[in-house]
XYZ file of C-alpha atoms in Angstrom:
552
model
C -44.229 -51.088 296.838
C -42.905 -53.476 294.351
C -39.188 -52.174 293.894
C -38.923 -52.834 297.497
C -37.820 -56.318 296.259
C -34.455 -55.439 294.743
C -31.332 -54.241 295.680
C -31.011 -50.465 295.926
C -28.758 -49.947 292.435
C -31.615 -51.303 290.788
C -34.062 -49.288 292.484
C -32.102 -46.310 292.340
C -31.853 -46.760 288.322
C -35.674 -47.148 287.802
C -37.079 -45.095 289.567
C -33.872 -42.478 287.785
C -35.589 -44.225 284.860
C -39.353 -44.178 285.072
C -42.132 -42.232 287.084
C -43.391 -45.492 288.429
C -43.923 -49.664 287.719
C -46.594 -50.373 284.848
C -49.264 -52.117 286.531
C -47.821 -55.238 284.995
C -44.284 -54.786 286.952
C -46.117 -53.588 290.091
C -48.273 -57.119 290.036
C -45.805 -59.510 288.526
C -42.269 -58.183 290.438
C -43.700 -59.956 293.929
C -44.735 -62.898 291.787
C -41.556 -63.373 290.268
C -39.866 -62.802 293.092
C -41.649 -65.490 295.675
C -39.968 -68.308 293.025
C -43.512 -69.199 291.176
C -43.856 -70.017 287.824
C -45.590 -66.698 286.280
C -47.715 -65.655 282.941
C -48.011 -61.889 282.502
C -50.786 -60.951 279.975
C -50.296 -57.389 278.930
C -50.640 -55.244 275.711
C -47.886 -53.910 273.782
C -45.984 -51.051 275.279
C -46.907 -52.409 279.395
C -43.530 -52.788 280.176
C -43.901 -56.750 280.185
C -40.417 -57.522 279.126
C -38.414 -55.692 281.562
C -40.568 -57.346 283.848
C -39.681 -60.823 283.121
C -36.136 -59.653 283.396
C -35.229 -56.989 286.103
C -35.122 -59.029 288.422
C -32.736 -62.489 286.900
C -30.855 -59.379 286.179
C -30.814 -58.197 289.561
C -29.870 -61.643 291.215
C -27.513 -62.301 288.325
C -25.841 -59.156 289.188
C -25.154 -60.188 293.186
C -27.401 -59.883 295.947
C -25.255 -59.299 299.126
C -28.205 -58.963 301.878
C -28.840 -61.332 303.923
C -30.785 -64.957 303.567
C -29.527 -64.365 299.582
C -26.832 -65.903 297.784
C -24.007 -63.256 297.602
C -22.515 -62.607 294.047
C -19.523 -65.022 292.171
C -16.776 -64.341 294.042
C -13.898 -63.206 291.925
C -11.197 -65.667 291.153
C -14.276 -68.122 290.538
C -15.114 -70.151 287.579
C -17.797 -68.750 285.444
C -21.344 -70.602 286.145
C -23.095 -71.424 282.962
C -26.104 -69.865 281.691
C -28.575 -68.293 284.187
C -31.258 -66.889 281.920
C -32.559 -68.128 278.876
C -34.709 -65.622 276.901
C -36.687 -67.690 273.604
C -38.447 -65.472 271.350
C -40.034 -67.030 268.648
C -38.893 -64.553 265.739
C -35.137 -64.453 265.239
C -35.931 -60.086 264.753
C -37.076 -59.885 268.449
C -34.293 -61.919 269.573
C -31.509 -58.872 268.380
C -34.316 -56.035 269.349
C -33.906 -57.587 273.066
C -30.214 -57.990 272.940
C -30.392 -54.324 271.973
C -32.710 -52.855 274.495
C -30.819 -55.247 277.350
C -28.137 -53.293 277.815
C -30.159 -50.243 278.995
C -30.658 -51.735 281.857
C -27.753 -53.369 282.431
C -25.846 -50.302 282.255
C -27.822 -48.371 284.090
C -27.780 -51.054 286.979
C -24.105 -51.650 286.647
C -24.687 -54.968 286.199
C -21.183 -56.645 284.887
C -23.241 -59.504 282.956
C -22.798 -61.077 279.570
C -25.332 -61.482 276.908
C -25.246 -64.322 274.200
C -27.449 -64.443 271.209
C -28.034 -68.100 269.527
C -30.095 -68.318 266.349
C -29.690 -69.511 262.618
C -28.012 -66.246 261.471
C -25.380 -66.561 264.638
C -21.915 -66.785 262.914
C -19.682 -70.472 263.532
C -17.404 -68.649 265.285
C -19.683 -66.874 267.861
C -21.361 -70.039 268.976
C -17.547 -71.775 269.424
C -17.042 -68.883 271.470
C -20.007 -69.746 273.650
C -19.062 -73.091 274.425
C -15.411 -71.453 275.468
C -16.889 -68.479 277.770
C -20.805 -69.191 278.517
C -23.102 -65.748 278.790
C -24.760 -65.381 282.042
C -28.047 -64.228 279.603
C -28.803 -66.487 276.674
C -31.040 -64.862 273.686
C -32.419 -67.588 271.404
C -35.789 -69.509 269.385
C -36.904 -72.300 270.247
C -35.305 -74.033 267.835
C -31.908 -73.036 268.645
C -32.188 -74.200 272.060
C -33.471 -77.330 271.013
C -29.843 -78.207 268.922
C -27.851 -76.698 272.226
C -29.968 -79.379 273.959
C -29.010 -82.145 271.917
C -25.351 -80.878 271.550
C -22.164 -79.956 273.502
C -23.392 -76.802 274.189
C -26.062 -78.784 276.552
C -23.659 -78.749 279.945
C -23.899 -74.901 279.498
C -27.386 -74.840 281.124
C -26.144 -76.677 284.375
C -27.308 -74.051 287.050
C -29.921 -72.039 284.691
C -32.157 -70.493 287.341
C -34.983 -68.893 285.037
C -36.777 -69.088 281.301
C -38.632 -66.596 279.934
C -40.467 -67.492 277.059
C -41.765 -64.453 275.209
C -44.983 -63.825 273.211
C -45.852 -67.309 274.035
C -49.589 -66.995 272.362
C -47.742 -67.154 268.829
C -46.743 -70.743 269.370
C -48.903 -71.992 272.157
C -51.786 -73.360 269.484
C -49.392 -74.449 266.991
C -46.936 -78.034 266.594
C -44.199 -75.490 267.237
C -45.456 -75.201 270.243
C -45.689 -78.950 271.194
C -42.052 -79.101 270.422
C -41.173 -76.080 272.492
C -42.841 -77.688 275.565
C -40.835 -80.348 275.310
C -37.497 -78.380 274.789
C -38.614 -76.475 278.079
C -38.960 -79.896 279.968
C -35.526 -81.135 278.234
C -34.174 -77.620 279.616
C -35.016 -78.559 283.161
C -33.269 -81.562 282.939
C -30.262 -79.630 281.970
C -30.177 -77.888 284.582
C -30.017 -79.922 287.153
C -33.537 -78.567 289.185
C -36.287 -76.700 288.292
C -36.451 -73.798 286.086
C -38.486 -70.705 286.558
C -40.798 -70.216 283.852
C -41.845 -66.572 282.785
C -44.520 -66.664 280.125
C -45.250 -63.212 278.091
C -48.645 -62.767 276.319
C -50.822 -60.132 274.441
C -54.335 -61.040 275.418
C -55.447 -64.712 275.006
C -58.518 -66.218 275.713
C -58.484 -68.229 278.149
C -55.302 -67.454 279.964
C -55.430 -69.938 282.261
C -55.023 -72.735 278.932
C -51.808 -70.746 277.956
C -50.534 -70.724 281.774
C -50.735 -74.503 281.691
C -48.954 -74.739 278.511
C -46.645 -73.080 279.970
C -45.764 -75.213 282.836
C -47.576 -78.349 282.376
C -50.169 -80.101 284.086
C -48.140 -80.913 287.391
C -46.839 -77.710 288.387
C -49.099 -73.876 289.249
C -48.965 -70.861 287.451
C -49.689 -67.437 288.428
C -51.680 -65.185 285.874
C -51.001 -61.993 286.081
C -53.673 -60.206 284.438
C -53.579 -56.241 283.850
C -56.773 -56.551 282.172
C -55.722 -52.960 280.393
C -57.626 -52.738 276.905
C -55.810 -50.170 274.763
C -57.655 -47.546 273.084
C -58.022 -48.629 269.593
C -58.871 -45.776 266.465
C -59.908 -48.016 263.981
C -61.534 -47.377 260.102
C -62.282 -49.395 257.655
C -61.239 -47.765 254.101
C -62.876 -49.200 250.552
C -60.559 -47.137 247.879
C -63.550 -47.661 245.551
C -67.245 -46.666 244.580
C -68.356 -50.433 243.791
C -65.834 -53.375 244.917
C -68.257 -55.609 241.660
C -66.015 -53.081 239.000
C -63.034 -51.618 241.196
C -61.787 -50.020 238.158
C -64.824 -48.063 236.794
C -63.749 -44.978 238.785
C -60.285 -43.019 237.762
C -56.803 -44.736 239.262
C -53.704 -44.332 239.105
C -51.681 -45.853 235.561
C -49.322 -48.791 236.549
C -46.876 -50.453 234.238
C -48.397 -54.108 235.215
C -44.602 -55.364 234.669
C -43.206 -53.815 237.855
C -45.071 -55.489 240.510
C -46.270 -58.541 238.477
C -49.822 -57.866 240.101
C -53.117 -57.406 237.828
C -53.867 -53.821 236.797
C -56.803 -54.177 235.080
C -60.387 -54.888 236.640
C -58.265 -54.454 239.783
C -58.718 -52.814 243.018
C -54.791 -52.034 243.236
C -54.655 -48.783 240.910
C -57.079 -47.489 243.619
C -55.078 -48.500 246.403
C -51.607 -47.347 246.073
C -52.428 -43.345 246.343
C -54.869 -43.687 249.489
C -51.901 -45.692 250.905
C -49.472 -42.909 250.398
C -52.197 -40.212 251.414
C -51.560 -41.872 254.806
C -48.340 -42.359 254.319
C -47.064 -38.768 254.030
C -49.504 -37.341 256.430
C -47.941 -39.089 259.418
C -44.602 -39.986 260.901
C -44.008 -43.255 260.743
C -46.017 -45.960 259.468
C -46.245 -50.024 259.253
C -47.923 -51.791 256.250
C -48.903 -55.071 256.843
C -49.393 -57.361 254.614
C -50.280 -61.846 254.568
C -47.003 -62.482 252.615
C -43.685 -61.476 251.697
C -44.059 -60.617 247.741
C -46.546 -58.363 248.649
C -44.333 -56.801 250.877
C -41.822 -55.946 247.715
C -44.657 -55.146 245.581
C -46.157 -52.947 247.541
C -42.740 -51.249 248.699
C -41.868 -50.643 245.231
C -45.031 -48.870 244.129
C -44.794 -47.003 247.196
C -41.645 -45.698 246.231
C -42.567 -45.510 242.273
C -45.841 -43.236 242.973
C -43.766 -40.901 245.629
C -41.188 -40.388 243.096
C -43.351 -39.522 240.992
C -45.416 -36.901 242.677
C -42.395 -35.649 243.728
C -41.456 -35.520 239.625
C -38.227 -37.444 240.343
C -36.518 -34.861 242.362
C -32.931 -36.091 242.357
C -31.578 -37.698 245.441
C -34.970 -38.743 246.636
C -34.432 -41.318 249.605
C -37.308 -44.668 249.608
C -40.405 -43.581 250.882
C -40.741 -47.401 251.931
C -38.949 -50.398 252.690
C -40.017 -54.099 252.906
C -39.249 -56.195 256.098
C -40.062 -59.666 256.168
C -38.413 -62.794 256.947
C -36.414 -63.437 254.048
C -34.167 -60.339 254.293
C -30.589 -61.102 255.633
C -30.161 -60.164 259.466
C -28.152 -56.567 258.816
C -31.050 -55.914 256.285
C -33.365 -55.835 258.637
C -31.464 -54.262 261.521
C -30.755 -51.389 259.169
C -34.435 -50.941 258.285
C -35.758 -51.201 261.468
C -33.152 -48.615 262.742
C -34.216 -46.314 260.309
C -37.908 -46.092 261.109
C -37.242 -45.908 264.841
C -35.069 -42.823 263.865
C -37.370 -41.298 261.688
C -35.831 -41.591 258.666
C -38.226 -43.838 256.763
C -41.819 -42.644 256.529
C -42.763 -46.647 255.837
C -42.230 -49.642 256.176
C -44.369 -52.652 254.623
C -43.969 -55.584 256.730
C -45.650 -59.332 257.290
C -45.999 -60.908 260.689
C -42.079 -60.477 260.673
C -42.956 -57.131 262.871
C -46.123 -58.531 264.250
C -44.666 -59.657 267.387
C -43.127 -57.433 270.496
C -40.488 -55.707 268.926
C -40.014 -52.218 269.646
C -40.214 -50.260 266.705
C -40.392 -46.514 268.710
C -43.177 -44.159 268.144
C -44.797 -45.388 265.059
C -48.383 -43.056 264.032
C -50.387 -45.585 261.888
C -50.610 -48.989 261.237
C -52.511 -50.211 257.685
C -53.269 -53.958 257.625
C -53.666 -54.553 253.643
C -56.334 -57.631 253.067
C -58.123 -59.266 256.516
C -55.319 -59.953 259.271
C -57.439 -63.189 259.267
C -57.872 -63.308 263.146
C -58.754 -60.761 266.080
C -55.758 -61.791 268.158
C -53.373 -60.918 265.264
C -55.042 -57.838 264.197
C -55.193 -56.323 267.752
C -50.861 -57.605 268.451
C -50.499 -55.774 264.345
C -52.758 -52.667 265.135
C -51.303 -52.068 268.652
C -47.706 -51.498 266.973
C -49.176 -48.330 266.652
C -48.857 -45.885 270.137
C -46.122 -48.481 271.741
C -47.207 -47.014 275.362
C -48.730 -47.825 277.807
C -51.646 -45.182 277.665
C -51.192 -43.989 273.965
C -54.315 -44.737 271.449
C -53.292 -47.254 268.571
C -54.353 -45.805 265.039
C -55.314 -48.350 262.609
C -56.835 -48.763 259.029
C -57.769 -52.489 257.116
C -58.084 -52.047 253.663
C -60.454 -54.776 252.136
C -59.179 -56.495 248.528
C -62.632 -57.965 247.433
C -65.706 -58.324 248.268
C -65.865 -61.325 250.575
C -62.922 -59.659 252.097
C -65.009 -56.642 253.144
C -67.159 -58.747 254.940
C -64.431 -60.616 257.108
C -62.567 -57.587 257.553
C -66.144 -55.783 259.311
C -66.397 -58.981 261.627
C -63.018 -58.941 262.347
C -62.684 -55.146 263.507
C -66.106 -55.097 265.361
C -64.972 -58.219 267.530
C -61.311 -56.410 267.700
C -62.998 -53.482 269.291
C -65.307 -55.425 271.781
C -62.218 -57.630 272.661
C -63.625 -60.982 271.668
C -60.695 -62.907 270.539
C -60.455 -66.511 269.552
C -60.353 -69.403 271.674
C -56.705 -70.654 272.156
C -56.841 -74.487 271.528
C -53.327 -76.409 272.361
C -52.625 -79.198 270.392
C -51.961 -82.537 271.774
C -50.209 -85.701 271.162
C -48.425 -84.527 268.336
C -46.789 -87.917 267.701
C -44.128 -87.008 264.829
C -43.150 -83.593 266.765
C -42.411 -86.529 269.962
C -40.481 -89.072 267.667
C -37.822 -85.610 266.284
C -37.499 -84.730 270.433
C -37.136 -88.598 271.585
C -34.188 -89.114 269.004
C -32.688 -85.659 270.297
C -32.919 -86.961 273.632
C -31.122 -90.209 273.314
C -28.670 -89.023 270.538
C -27.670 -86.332 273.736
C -27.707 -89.181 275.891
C -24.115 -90.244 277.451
C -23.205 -93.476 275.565
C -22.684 -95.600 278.739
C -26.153 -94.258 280.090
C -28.911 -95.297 277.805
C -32.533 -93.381 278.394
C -34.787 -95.667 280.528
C -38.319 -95.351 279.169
C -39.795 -94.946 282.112
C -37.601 -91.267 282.662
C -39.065 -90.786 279.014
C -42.360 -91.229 279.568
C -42.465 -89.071 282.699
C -40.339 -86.225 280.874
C -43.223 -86.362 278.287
C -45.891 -85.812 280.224
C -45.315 -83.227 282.504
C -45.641 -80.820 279.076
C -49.136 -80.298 278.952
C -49.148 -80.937 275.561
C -48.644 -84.577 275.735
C -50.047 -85.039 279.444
C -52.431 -87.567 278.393
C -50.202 -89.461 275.950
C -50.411 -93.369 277.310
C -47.810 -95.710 278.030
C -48.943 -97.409 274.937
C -48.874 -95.106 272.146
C -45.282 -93.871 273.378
C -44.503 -97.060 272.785
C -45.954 -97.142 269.034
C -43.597 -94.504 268.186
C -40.736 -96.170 270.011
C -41.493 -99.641 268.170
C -41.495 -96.967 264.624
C -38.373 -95.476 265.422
C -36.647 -98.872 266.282
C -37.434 -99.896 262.851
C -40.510 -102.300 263.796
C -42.684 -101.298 260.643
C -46.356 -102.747 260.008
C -45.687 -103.695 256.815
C -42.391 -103.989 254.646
C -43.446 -100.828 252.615
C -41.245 -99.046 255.476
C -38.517 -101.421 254.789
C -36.375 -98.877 252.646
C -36.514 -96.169 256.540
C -33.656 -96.759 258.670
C -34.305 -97.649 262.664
C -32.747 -94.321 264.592
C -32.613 -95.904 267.885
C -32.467 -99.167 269.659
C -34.974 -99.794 272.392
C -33.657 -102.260 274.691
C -37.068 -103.893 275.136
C -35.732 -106.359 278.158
C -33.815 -103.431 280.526
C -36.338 -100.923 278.980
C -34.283 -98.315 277.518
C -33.316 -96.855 274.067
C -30.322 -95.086 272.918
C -29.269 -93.460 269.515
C -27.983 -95.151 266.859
C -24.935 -94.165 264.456
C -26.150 -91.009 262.734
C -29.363 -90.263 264.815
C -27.225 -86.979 266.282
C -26.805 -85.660 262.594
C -30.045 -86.284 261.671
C -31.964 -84.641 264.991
C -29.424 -81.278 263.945
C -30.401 -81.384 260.522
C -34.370 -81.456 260.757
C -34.835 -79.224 263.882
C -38.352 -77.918 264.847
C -41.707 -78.696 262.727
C -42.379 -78.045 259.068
C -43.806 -74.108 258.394
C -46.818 -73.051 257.096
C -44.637 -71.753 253.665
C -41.448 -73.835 252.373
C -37.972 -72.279 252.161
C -35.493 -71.665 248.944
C -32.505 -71.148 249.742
C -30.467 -67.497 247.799
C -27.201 -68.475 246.719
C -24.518 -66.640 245.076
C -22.754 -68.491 241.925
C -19.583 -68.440 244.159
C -22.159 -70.892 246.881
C -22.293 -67.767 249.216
C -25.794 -67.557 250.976
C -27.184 -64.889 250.948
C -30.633 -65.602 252.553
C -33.721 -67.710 251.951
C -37.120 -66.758 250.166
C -40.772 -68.775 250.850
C -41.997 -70.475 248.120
C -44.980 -67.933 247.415
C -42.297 -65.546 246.489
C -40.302 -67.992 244.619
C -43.539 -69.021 242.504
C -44.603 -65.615 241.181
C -41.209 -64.388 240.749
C -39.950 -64.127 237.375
C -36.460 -63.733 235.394
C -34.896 -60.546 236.022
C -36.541 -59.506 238.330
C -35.145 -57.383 240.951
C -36.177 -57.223 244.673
């Protein structure tokens, strides 16, 4: 029996709780608890997350039987951080926070739980340096700037890292620099960490598992190898996709969305969206960027209104979540759906991740989600159980659309995702970490190389990365150019060639703070208020087609 593991509050509150353990708690609970490093590959709605942390929460809480370390005894000074949770979406990172405390009330379990990301207030993080949380909630680049900041001596001690929905970075330069961060992490803390990858279904798992760790260290998959139930359609709006607008549609005022209405498939669209729409529940839009997301919410809302003939008092129909709305934006939205009060809500991959948006009916992907992996993690938002069948329906744009969005749902319901391929030797990611790490340095204890090098490659990401080309970037970052057109870039470190080590030089600190993490796939535009108040940041697709006065 896999509770047998924990101490009897805990049992007596899950099994209170729940009927029984997922078969991803019941298979990754013993791994967990033996001290390996663990990857659990589950759908949505497995109970994967409480499995990473039931049981740091029930050793954080106190274990008083015998052979393990009894709880802080009072009187004590507070330990620093013992769990650090890294989501890769700031949204998931408050959803956990949230659904935390379940369990920590239920167990009884007097622990504290931080949350560190860009929207955390000045104040809050001070806080944090004053009084450390026993659970720390953050992205990956968050943790990086604690790292290579004060707030690094609160991760003396940290006993385990889970690293959630680790197939969203894994493939990606954001994931080079996260491996390194994890290795940085160790180092920290003084010993090695306990690593607790989560996954949707990745092929193969074994290449995520030694992301995950590295090349030097093992990794136990845990594999449910559950398949969830997938109800999936295809719907063209139109008779011919060659003249989308030779059959009747719906009359748009081509001002209010700023989208073609003419020899367009749109007119078409909108009323087959809210035929869904009001015949279930809840539903989740998804769209591939965040002014669709407005435009789309807003004609929602226009044609409801309108069948309803503007009854007064008529709440949204839809509301638009995507990364540009302020953090109590989308808080309030996604409260509202899980409560039932919004039929609707048209998101981008802001809500593709794990976060638990309740019992939603139907999820519409608008245009090709562009891979299987990311259409099966956006169509199993649907039926957020374990056992529940996840409705979904991909409505095509264009022709060549049509096409991609067939081969995309056939190989979705046969399971054939992509090939995960992990980047390597991403040398400009490894110059940003290497001035973190010697601008966090002590000042009277320069980095030795040789500790460098062999930080580097345990990440699996830069495991093959010679002696040599670690040294290329070292000679670039000293300011040993091949050619005086680099003249005008300033050196960042000095590398002590002769007792072979580098430290930071005046300003490298400032400048690792200010350029954390890699460049996105969209830039960022800052939303300012004439007073310099921010009020939150649009991508520069949205910037681009908006235009003056308009209101979103």
């Amino acid at each position: 029996m896999s509770l047998k593991h924990f101490t009897p509050r805990t049992r007596e509150w899950f099994e209170s709780a729940f009927a029984q353990p997922t078969a991803a708690q019941a298979q990754a609970w013993p791994a967990i608890a033996s001290g390996e490093h663990v990857l659990i590959s589950a759908p949505t709605g497995s109970g994967k997350t409480l499995a990473a942390f039931l049981w740091a929460i029930d050793q954080l809480g106190g274990r008083s039987d015998e052979g393990i370390a009894a709880p802080i005894e009072e009187g004590r000074e507070r330990r620093g951080i013992g769990l650090v949770y890294i989501s890769p979406l700031k949204a998931l990172s408050y959803d956990i926070d949230r659904n935390l405390r379940v369990p920590l009330r239920g167990i009884g379990a007097d622990l504290k739980v931080g949350v560190r990301t860009g929207d955390t207030p000045q104040r809050e993080r001070q806080a944090m340096l004053r009084e450390p949380p026993d659970i720390l909630i953050t992205t990956p680049e968050s943790l990086y700037l604690m790292l290579t900041s004060r707030a690094r001596e609160l991760f003396d001690g940290t006993r385990w890292c889970i690293v959630d929905e680790i197939h969203a970075v894994a493939a990606t330069k954001r994931g080079a620099h996260l491996a390194l961060t994890l290795e940085r992490l160790s180092e920290a803390a003084g010993g090695e960490v306990q690593r607790i990858g989560l996954s949707a279904t990745q092929k193969p798992l074994e290449e995520i598992g030694r992301f995950l760790v590295g090349p030097s260290r093992s990794c136990r998959i845990v594999d449910t190898g559950v398949r969830k139930q997938l109800d999936l359609k295809i719907h063209v709006p139109v008779e011919s996709m060659i003249e989308p607008d030779s059959a009747p549609a719906a009359d748009l005022d081509p001002l209010a969305g700023g989208e073609a209405t003419r020899r367009s498939i749109w007119p078409a669209i909108y009323p087959e969206l809210l035929d869904l729409v009001e015949a279930h529940r809840s539903t989740i839009i998804f769209v591939n960027n965040r002014r669709g997301a407005e435009r789309l919410a807003l004609r929602l809302n226009e044609m409801a209104a309108q069948r309803s003939d503007g009854a007064a008092g008529k709440q949204d129909i839809a509301r638009a979540h995507h990364g540009s709305l302020a953090r109590e934006e989308r808080l309030v939205v996604e409260e509202m759906l899980k409560a039932g009060e919004l039929p609707c809500l048209v998101a981008t991959s802001s809500l593709e991740l794990g976060i638990d948006m309740g019992a939603v009916d139907l999820v519409i992907q608008v245009e090709s989600p562009k891979s299987v992996a990311r259409g099966l993690q956006r169509i199993g938002r649907a039926g957020h159980s374990v056992d529940a069948v996840s409705r979904g329906r991909i409505f095509p744009k264009f022709r060549a659309d049509l096409l991609e969005c067939a081969v995309v749902a056939r190989r979705m319901r046969e399971g054939q995702i992509e090939t995960t391929v992990v980047p390597r030797n991403a040398l400009d990611v490894l110059a940003q970490q290497i001035v973190a790490i010697a601008a966090a340095a002590p000042e009277d204890r320069p980095v030795p190389v040789d500790e460098l090098h062999a930080l580097v490659t345990r990440t699996y990401s830069y495991a093959t990365l010679s002696r040599v080309q670690l040294e290329n970037v070292l000679d670039m970052l000293d300011g040993r150019y091949p050619s005086t057109e680099f003249s005008e870039l300033r050196p960042r470190i000095v590398w002590d060639r002769v007792g072979g080590t580098i430290r930071a030089r005046p300003g490298a600190r400032q400048l690792a703070i200010t350029n954390a993490g890699t460049i996105p796939d969209r830039g960022l535009y800052a939303v300012t208020l004439p007073d310099g108040r921010r009020v939150g940041e649009l991508d520069e697709e949205m910037v681009y087609e908006a235009r003056p006065g308009q209101t979103f």
